[in-house]
Short mmCIF file of C-alpha atoms (C1' of nucleotides) in Angstrom, two decimals:
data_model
loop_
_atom_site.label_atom_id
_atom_site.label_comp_id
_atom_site.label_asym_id
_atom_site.label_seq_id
_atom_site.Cartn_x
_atom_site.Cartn_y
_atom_site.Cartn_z
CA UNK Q 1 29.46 -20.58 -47.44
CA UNK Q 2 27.22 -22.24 -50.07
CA UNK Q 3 23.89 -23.60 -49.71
CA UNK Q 4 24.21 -26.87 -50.83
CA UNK Q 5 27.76 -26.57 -47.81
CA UNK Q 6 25.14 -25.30 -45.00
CA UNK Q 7 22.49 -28.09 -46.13
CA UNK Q 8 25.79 -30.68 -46.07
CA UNK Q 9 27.21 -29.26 -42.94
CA UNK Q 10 23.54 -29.78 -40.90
CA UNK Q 11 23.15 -32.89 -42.35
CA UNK Q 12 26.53 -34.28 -41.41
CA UNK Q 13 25.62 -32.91 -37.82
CA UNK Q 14 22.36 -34.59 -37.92
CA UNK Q 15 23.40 -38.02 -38.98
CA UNK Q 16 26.74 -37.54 -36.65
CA UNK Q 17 23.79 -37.82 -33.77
CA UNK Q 18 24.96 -34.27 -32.45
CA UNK Q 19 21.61 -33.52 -32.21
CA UNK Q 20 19.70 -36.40 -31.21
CA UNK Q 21 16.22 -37.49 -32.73
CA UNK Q 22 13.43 -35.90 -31.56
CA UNK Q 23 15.85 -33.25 -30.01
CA UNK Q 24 14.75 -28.85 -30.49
CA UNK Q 25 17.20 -27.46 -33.29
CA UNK Q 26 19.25 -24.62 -31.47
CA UNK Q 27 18.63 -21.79 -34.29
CA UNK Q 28 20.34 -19.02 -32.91
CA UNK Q 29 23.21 -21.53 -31.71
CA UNK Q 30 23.48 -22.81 -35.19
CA UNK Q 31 23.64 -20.00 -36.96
CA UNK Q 32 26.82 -18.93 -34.67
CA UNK Q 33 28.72 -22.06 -35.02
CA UNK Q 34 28.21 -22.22 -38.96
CA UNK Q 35 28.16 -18.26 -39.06
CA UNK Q 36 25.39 -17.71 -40.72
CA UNK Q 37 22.35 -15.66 -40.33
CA UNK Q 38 19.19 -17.44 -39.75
CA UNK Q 39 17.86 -17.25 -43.46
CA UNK Q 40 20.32 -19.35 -44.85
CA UNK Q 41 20.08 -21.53 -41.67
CA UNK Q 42 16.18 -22.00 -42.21
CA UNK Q 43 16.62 -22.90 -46.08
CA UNK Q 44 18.78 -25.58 -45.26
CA UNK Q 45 16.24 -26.80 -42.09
CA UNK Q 46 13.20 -27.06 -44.91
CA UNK Q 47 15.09 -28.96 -47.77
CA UNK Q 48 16.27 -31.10 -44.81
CA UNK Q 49 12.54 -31.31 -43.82
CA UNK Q 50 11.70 -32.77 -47.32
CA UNK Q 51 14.61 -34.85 -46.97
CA UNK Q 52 13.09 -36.30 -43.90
CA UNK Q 53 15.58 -35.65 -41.07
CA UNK Q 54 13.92 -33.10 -39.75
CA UNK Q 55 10.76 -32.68 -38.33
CA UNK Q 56 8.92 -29.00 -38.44
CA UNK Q 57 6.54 -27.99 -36.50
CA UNK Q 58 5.07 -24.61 -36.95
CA UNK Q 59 5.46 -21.82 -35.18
CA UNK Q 60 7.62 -24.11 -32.69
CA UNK Q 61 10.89 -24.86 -34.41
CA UNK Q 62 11.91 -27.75 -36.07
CA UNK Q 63 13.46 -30.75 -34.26
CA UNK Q 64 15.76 -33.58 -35.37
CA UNK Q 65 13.50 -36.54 -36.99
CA UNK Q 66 12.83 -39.30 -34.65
CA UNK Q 67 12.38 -42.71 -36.77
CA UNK Q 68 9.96 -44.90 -35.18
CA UNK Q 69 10.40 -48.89 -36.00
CA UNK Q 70 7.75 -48.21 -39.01
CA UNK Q 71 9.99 -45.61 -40.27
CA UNK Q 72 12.96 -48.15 -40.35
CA UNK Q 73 10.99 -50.86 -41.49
CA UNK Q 74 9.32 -49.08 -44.25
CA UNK Q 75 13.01 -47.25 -45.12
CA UNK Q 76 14.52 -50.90 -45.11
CA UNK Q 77 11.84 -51.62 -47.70
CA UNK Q 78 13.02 -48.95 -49.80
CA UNK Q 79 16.35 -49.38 -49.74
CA UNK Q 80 16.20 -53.01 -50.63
CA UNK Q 81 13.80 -52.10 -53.61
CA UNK Q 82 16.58 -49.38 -54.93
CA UNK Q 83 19.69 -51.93 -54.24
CA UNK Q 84 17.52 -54.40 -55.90
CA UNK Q 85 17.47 -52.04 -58.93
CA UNK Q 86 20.81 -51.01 -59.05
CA UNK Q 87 22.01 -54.65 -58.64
CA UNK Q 88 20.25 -55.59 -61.83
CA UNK Q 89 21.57 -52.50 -63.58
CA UNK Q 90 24.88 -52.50 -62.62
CA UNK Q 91 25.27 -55.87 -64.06
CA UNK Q 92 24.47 -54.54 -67.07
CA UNK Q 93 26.26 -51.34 -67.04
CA UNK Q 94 29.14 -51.47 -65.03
CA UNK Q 95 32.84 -52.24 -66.56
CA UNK Q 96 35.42 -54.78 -66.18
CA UNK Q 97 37.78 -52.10 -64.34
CA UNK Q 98 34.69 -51.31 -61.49
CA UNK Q 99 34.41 -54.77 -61.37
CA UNK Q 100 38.05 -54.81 -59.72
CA UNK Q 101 37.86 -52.13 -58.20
CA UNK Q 102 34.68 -53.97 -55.92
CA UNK Q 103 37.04 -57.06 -55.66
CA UNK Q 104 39.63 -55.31 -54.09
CA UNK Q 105 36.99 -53.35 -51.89
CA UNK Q 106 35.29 -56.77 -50.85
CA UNK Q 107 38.95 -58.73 -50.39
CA UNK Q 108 39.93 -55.58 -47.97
CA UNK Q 109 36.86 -55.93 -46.16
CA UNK Q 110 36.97 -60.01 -45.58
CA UNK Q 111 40.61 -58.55 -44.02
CA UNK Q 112 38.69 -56.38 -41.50
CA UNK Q 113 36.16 -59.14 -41.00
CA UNK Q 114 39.08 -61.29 -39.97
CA UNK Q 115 40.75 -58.50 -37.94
CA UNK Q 116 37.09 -58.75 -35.81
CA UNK Q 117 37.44 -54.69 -37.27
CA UNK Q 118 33.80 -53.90 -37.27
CA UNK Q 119 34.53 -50.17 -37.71
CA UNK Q 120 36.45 -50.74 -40.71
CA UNK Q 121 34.33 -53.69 -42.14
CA UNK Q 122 31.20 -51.18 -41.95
CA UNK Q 123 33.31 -48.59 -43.78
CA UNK Q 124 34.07 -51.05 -46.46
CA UNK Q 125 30.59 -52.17 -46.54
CA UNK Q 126 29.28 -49.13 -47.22
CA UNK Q 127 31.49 -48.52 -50.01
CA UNK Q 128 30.60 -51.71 -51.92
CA UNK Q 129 27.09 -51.14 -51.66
CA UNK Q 130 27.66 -47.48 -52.71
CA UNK Q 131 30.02 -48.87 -55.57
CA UNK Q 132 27.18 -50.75 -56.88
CA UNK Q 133 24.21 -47.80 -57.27
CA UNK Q 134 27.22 -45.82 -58.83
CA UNK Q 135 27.81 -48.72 -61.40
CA UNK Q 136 23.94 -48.77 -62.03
CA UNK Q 137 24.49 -45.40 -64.08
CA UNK Q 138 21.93 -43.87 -62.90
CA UNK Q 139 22.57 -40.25 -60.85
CA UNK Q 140 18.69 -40.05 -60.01
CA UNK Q 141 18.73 -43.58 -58.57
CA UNK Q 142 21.92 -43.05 -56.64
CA UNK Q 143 20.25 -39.40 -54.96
CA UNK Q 144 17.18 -41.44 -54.06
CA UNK Q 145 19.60 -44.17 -52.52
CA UNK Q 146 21.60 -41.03 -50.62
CA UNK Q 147 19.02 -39.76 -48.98
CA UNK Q 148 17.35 -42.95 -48.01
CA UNK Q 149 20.46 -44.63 -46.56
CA UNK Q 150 21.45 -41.51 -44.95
CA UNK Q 151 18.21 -41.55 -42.61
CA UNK Q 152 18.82 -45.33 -41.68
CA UNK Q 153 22.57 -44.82 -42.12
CA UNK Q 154 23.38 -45.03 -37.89
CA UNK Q 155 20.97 -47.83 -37.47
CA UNK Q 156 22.86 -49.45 -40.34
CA UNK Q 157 26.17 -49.35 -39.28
CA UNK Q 158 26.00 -48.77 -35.76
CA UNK Q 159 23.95 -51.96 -34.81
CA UNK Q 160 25.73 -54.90 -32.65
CA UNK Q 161 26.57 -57.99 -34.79
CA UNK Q 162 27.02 -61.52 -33.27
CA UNK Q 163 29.62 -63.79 -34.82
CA UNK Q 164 26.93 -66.14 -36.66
CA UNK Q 165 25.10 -62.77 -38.26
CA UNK Q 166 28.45 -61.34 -39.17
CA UNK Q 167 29.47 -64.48 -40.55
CA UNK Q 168 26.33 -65.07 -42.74
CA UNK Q 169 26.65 -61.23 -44.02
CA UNK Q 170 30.43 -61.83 -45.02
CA UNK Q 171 28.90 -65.02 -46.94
CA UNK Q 172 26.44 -62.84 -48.65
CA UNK Q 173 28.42 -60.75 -49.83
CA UNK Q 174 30.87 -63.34 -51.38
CA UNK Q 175 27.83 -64.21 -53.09
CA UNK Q 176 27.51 -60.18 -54.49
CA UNK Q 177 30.76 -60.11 -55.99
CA UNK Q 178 30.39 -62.86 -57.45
CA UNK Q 179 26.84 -61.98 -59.11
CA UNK Q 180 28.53 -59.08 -60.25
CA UNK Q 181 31.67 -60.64 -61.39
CA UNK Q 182 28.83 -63.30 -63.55
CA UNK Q 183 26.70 -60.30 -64.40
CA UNK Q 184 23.91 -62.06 -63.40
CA UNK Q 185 21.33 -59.39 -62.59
CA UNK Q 186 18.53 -61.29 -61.19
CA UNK Q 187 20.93 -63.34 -58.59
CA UNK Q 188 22.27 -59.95 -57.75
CA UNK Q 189 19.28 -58.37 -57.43
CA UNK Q 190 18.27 -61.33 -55.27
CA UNK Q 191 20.81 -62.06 -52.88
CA UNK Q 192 20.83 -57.55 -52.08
CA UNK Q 193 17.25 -58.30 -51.02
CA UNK Q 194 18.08 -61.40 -48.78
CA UNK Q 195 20.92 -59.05 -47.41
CA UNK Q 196 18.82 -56.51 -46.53
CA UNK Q 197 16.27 -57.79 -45.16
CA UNK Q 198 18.75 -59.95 -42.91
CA UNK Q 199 20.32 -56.65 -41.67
CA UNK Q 200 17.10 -55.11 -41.22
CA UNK Q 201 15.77 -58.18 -39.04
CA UNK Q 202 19.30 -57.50 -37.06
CA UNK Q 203 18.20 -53.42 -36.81
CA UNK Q 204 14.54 -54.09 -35.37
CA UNK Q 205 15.73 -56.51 -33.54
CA UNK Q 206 17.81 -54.89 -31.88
CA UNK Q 207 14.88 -52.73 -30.70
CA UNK Q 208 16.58 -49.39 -33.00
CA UNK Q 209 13.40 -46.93 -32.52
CA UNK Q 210 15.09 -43.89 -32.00
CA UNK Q 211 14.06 -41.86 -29.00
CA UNK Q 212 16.20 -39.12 -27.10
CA UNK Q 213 18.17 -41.36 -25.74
CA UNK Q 214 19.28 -43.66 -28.36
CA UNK Q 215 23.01 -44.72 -27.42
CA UNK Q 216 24.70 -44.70 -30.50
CA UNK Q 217 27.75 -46.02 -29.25
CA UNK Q 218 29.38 -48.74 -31.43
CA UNK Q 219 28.93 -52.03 -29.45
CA UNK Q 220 30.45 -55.64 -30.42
CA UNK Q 221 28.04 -58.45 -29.27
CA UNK B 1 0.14 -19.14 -46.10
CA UNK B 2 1.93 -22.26 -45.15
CA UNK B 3 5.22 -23.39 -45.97
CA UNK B 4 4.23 -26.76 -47.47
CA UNK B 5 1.07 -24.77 -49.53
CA UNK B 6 4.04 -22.26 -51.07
CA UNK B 7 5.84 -25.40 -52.06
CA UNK B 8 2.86 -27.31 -53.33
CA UNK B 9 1.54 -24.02 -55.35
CA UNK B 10 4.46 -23.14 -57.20
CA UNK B 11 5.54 -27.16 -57.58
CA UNK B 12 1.94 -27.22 -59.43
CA UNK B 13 2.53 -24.00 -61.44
CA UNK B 14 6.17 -26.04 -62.93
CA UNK B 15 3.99 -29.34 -63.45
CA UNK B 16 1.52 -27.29 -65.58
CA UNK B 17 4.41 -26.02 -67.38
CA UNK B 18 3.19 -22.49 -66.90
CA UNK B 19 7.00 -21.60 -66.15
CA UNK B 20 8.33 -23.97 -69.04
CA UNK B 21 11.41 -26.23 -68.41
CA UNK B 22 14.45 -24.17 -68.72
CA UNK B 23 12.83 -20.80 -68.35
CA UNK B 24 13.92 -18.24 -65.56
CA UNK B 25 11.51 -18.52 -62.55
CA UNK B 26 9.93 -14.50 -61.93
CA UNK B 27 10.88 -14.61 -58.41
CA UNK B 28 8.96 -10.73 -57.85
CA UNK B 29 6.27 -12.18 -60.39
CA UNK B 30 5.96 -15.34 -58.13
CA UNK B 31 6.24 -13.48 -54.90
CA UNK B 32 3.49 -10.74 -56.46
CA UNK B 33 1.08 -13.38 -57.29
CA UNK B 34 1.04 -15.75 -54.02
CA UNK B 35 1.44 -12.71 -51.92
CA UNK B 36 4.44 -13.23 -50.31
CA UNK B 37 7.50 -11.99 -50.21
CA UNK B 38 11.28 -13.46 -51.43
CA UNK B 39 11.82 -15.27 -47.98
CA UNK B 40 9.18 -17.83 -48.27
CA UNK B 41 9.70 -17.86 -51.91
CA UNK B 42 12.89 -18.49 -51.86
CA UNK B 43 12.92 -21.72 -49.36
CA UNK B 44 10.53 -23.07 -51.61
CA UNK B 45 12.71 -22.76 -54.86
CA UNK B 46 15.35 -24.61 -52.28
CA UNK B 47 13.28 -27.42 -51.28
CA UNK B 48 11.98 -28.12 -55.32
CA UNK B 49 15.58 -27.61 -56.18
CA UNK B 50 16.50 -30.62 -54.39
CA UNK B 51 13.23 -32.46 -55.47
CA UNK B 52 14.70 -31.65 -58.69
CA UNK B 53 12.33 -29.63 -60.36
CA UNK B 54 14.02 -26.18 -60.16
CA UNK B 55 18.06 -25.81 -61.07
CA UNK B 56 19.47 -23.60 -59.02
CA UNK B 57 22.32 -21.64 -60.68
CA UNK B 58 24.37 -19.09 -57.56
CA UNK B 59 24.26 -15.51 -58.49
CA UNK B 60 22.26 -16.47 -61.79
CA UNK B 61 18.72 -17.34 -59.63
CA UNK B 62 16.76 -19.98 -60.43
CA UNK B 63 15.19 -21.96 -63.68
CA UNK B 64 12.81 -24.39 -64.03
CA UNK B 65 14.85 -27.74 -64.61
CA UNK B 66 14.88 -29.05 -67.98
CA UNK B 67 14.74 -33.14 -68.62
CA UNK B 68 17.25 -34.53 -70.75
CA UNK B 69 16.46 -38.11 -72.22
CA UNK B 70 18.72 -39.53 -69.97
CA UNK B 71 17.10 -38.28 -67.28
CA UNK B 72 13.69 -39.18 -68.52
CA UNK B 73 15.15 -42.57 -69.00
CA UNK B 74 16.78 -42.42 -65.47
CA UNK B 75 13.20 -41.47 -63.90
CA UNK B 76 11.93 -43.63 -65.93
CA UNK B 77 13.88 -46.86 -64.72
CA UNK B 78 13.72 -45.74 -60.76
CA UNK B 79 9.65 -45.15 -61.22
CA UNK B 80 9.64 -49.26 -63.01
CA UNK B 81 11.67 -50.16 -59.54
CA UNK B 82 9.27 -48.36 -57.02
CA UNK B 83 6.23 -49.69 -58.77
CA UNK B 84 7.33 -53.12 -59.13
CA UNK B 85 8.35 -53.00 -55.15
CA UNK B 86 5.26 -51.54 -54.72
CA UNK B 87 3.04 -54.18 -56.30
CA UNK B 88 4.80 -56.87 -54.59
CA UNK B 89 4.14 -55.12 -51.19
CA UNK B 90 0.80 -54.42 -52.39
CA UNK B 91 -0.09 -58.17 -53.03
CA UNK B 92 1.29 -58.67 -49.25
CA UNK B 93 -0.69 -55.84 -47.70
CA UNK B 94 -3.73 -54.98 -50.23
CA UNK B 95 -7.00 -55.34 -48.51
CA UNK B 96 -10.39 -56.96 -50.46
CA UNK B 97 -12.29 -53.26 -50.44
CA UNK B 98 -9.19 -51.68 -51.82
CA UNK B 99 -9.15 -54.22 -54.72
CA UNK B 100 -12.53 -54.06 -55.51
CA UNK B 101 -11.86 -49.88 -55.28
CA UNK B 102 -8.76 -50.84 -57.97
CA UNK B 103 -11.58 -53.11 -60.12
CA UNK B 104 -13.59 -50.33 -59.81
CA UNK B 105 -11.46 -47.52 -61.18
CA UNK B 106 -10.34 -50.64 -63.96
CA UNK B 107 -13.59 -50.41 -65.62
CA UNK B 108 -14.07 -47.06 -65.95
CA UNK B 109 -10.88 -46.32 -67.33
CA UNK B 110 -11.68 -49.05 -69.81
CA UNK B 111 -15.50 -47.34 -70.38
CA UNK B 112 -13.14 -43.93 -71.34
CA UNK B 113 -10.74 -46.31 -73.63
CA UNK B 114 -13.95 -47.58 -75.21
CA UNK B 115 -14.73 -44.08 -75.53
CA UNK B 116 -11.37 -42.61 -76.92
CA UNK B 117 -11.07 -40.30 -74.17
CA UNK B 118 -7.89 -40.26 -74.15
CA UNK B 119 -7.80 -37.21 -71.40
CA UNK B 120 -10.20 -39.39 -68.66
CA UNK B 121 -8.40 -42.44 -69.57
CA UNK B 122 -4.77 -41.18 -68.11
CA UNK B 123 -6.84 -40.01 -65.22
CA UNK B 124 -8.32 -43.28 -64.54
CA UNK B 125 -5.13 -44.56 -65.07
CA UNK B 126 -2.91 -42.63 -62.68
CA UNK B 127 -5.21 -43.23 -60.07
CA UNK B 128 -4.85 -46.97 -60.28
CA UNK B 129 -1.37 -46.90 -59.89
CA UNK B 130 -1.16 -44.27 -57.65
CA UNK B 131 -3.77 -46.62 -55.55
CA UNK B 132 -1.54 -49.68 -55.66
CA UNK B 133 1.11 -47.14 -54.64
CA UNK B 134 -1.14 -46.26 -51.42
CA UNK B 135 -2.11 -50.27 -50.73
CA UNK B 136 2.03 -51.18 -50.19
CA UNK B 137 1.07 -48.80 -47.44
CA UNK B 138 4.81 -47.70 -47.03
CA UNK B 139 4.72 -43.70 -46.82
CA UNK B 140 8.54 -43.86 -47.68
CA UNK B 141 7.67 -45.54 -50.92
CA UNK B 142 4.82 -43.54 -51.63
CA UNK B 143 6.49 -39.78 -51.14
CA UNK B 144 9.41 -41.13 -53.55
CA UNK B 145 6.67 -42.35 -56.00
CA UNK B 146 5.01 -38.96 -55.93
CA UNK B 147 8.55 -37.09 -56.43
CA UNK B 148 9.57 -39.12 -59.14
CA UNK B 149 6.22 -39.68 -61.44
CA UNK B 150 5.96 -35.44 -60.77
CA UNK B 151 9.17 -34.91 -62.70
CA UNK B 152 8.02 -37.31 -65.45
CA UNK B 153 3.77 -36.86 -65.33
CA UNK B 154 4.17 -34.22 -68.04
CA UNK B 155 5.86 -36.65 -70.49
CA UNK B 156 3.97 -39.83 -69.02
CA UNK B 157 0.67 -38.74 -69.32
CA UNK B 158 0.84 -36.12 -72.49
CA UNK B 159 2.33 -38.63 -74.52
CA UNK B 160 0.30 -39.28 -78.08
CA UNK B 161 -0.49 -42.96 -78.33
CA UNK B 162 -1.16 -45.05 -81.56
CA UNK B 163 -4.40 -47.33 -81.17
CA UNK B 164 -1.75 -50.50 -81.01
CA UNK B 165 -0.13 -49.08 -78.17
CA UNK B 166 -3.20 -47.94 -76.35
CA UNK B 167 -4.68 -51.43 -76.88
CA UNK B 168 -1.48 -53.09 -75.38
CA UNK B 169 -1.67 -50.35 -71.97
CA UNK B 170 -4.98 -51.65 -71.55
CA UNK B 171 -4.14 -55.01 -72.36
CA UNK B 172 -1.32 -55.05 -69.27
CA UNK B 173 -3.91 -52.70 -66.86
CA UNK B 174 -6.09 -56.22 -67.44
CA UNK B 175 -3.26 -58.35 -66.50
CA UNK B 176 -2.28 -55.75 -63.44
CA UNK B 177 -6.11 -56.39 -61.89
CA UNK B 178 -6.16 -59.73 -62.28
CA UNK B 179 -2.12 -60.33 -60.93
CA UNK B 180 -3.67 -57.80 -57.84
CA UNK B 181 -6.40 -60.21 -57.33
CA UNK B 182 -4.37 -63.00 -57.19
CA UNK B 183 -2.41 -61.34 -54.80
CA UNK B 184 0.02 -62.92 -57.28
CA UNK B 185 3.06 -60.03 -56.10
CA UNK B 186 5.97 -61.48 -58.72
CA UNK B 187 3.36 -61.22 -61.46
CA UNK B 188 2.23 -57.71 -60.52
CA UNK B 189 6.20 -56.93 -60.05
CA UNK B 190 6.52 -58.31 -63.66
CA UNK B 191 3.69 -56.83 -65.63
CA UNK B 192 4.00 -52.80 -64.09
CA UNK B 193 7.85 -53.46 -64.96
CA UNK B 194 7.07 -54.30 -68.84
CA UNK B 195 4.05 -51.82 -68.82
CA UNK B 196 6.19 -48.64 -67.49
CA UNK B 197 9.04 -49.95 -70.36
CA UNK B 198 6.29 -50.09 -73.17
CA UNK B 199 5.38 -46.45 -71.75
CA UNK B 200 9.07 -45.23 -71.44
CA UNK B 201 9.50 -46.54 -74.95
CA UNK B 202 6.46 -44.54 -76.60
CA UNK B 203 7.80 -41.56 -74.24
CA UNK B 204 11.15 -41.47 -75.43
CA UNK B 205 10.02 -42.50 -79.09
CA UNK B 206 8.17 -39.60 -78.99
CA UNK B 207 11.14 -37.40 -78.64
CA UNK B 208 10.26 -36.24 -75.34
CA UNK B 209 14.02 -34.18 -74.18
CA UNK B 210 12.30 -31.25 -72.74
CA UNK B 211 13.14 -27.79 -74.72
CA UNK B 212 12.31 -24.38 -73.91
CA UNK B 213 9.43 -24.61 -76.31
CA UNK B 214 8.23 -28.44 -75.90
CA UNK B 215 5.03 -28.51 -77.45
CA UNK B 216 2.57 -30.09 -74.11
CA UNK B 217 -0.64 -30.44 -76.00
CA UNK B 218 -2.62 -33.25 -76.02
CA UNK B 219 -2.34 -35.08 -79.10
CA UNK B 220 -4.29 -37.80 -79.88
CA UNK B 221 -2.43 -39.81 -82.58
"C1'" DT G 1 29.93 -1.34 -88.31
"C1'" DT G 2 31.60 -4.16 -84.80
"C1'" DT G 3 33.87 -4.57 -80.54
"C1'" DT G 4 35.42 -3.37 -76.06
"C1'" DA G 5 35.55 -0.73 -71.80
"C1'" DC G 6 32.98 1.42 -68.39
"C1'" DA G 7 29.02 3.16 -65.74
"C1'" DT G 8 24.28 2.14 -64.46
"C1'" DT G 9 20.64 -0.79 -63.30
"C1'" DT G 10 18.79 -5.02 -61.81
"C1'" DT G 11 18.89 -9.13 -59.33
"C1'" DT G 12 20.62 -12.10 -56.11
"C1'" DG G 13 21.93 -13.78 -51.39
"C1'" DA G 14 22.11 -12.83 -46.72
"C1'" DA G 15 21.46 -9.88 -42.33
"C1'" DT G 16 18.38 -7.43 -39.72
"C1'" DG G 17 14.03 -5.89 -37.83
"C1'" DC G 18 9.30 -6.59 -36.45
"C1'" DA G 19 4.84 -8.63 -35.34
"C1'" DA G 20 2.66 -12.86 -33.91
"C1'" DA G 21 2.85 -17.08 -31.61
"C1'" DA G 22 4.56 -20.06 -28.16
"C1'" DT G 23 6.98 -20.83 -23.91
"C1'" DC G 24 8.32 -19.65 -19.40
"C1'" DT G 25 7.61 -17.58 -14.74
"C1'" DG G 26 5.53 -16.35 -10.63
"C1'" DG G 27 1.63 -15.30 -7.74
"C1'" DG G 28 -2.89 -16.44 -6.14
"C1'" DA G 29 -6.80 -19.70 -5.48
"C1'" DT G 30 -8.14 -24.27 -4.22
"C1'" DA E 1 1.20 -28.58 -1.88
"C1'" DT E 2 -0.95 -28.39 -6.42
"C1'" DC E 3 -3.19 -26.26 -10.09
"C1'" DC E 4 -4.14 -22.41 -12.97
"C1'" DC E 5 -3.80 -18.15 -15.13
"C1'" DA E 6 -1.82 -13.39 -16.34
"C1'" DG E 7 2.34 -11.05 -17.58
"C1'" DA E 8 7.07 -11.25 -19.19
"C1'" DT E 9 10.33 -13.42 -22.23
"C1'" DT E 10 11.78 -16.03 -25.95
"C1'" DT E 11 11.26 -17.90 -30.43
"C1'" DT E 12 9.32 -18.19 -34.74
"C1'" DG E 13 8.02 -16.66 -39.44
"C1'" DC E 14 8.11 -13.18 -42.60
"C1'" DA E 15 9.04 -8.48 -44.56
"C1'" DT E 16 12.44 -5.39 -45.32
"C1'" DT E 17 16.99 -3.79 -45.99
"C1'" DC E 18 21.73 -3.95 -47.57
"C1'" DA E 19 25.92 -5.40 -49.93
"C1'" DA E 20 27.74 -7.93 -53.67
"C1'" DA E 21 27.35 -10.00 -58.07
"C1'" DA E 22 25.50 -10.18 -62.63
"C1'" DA E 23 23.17 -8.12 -66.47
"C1'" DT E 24 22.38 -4.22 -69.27
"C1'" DG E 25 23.15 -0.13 -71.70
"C1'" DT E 26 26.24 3.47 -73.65
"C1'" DA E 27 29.91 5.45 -75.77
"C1'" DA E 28 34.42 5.43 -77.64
"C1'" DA E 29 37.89 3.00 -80.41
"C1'" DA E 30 39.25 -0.20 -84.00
#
DNA sequence: TTTTACATTTTTGAATGCAAAATCTGGGAT
DNA sequence: ATCCCAGATTTTGCATTCAAAAATGTAAAA
């Protein structure tokens, strides 16, 4: 197995909530289930340190990162900033055939939204936002945007919605495509912000600092 | 010696360009000199390798990365969308001391562009923006801002600059003070977003794709 | 002289072993 | 019963070791 696999592999267990935050990292069991010897296992625990989803302490293991409301607030900060950036990029960058491509994305999702599908409108969320940095052009933009929305990723997508927020978020993102579809950077670049920070208001609100026992279950308000 | 000081010493030995861009890392050299052996070493090279300073290539071991101009233009555009977020965060959060700290560190840069120190001025320089970094007081922000300007500091700040274009940085630094002092955050947003193009400009103008034998002197022009 | 095939050496990537640190356990004092 | 401390156990962090892959060198053939 490949580095960059083992680093994947924890990550995806991480951010899967196997391990909750603030929860001891089972070396020894880790390295059986990926079978791998701890050397590889501990490369792949430090870049995921610097990463920020996981927490060393030395000379007493490393632990899953617990992200306190700061650490969501200030990562909601951050994430708006980037989105902000690729919105005004991707107008200018991104084709008439991407373009379409987010239609069809955004007219699929509207059809979840209408199914009350909150599983699949997250899904389809995700991949217009994610459609966006990739139309900004720019890979060291999109990393940065990776690995920020990967840490706030469950808070994200896994917080309750009521009908009026939901609503307002399916208006606001009418209002995306059709920034993009006018290539107007600045509206874009605008509206991601008021998006953002709506969903982020949503996220604290719904009191998301993560501690042991953070129930991650899906819920529909 | 501790993880994070491995990291930080041989990160510091690639920003010096002591192991130039594109050139095999020594990892017996390396491990010889910090007295330690390949283990440590090794998850260090990981951990800069996805900081992006070190290319990892499997079986082939490990070089230090080499910038393309589209990457430099890349880092260049994500560093112009953290600074601008952080300036308007800054306006929202900066404290009076901290400003008058900012002021401060203003005029002596401009006492070192009075003097033609060109080496002191970039000093002074860094450390205002790196200070307006610090006053958005988001830690998120601020460890992106420091992984991104490291990949670019060597072209950023060892840049040649005509006396037109050092007039015009100093010029904008005047306009960044007094848009920080009106707490006037769109401003600030505005001005570090020109100021980092004019800089990206002279950067790339100056042919700055890193090669195996990129001249790093200081050249005054 | 250049090229190709092969053996040797070096280097890489990962497993194992070992010393130091932390945690756990149980018995005795308060 | 509770608290505390000494010994045992586990876990961590690093050095070393080992197998596999790549690089290098050599010699024969074109």
């Amino acid at each position: 197995m490949l580095h960059e696999e083992v680093v994947g592999r924890i990550r995806a267990i991480l951010l899967d909530g196997e391990i909750p935050p603030g929860a001891r990292i089972p070396e020894r069991e880790l390295c059986e289930r990926l079978e791998i010897s701890r050397t590889p296992l501990r490369e792949a625990l430090k870049v995921l340190a610097a990463e920020g989803l996981v927490q060393l302490l030395p000379h007493r293991g490393s632990r899953a990162a617990k992200l306190t409301d700061k650490d969501m607030r200030d990562l909601f900060e951050v994430c708006q900033g980037l989105e902000a950036l690729a919105g005004e990029l991707a107008c200018e960058r991104i084709t008439d055939a991407e373009i379409d491509e987010i239609a069809a994305a955004h007219a699929a999702m509207v059809l979840h939204y209408r199914d009350g599908d909150l599983i699949q409108y997250y899904r389809g969320n995700r991949a217009i936002h994610e459609a966006i940095v990739t139309a900004a052009g720019n890979p060291v933009l999109a990393g940065l945007y990776t690995s920020v929305t990967a840490r706030i990723r469950r808070a994200r997508y896994v917080t309750p919605m009521t009908p009026q927020r939901w609503a307002l978020a399916v208006k606001e993102h009418d209002a995306i495509l059709n920034a993009l579809q006018r290539r107007d950077g600045a509206g874009l670049s605008h509206i991601l912000r008021a998006h953002l920070r709506h969903k982020r208001e949503e996220v604290l609100q719904a009191g998301f600092a993560e501690t042991e026992g953070t129930d991650l279950t899906l819920r529909i308000a």
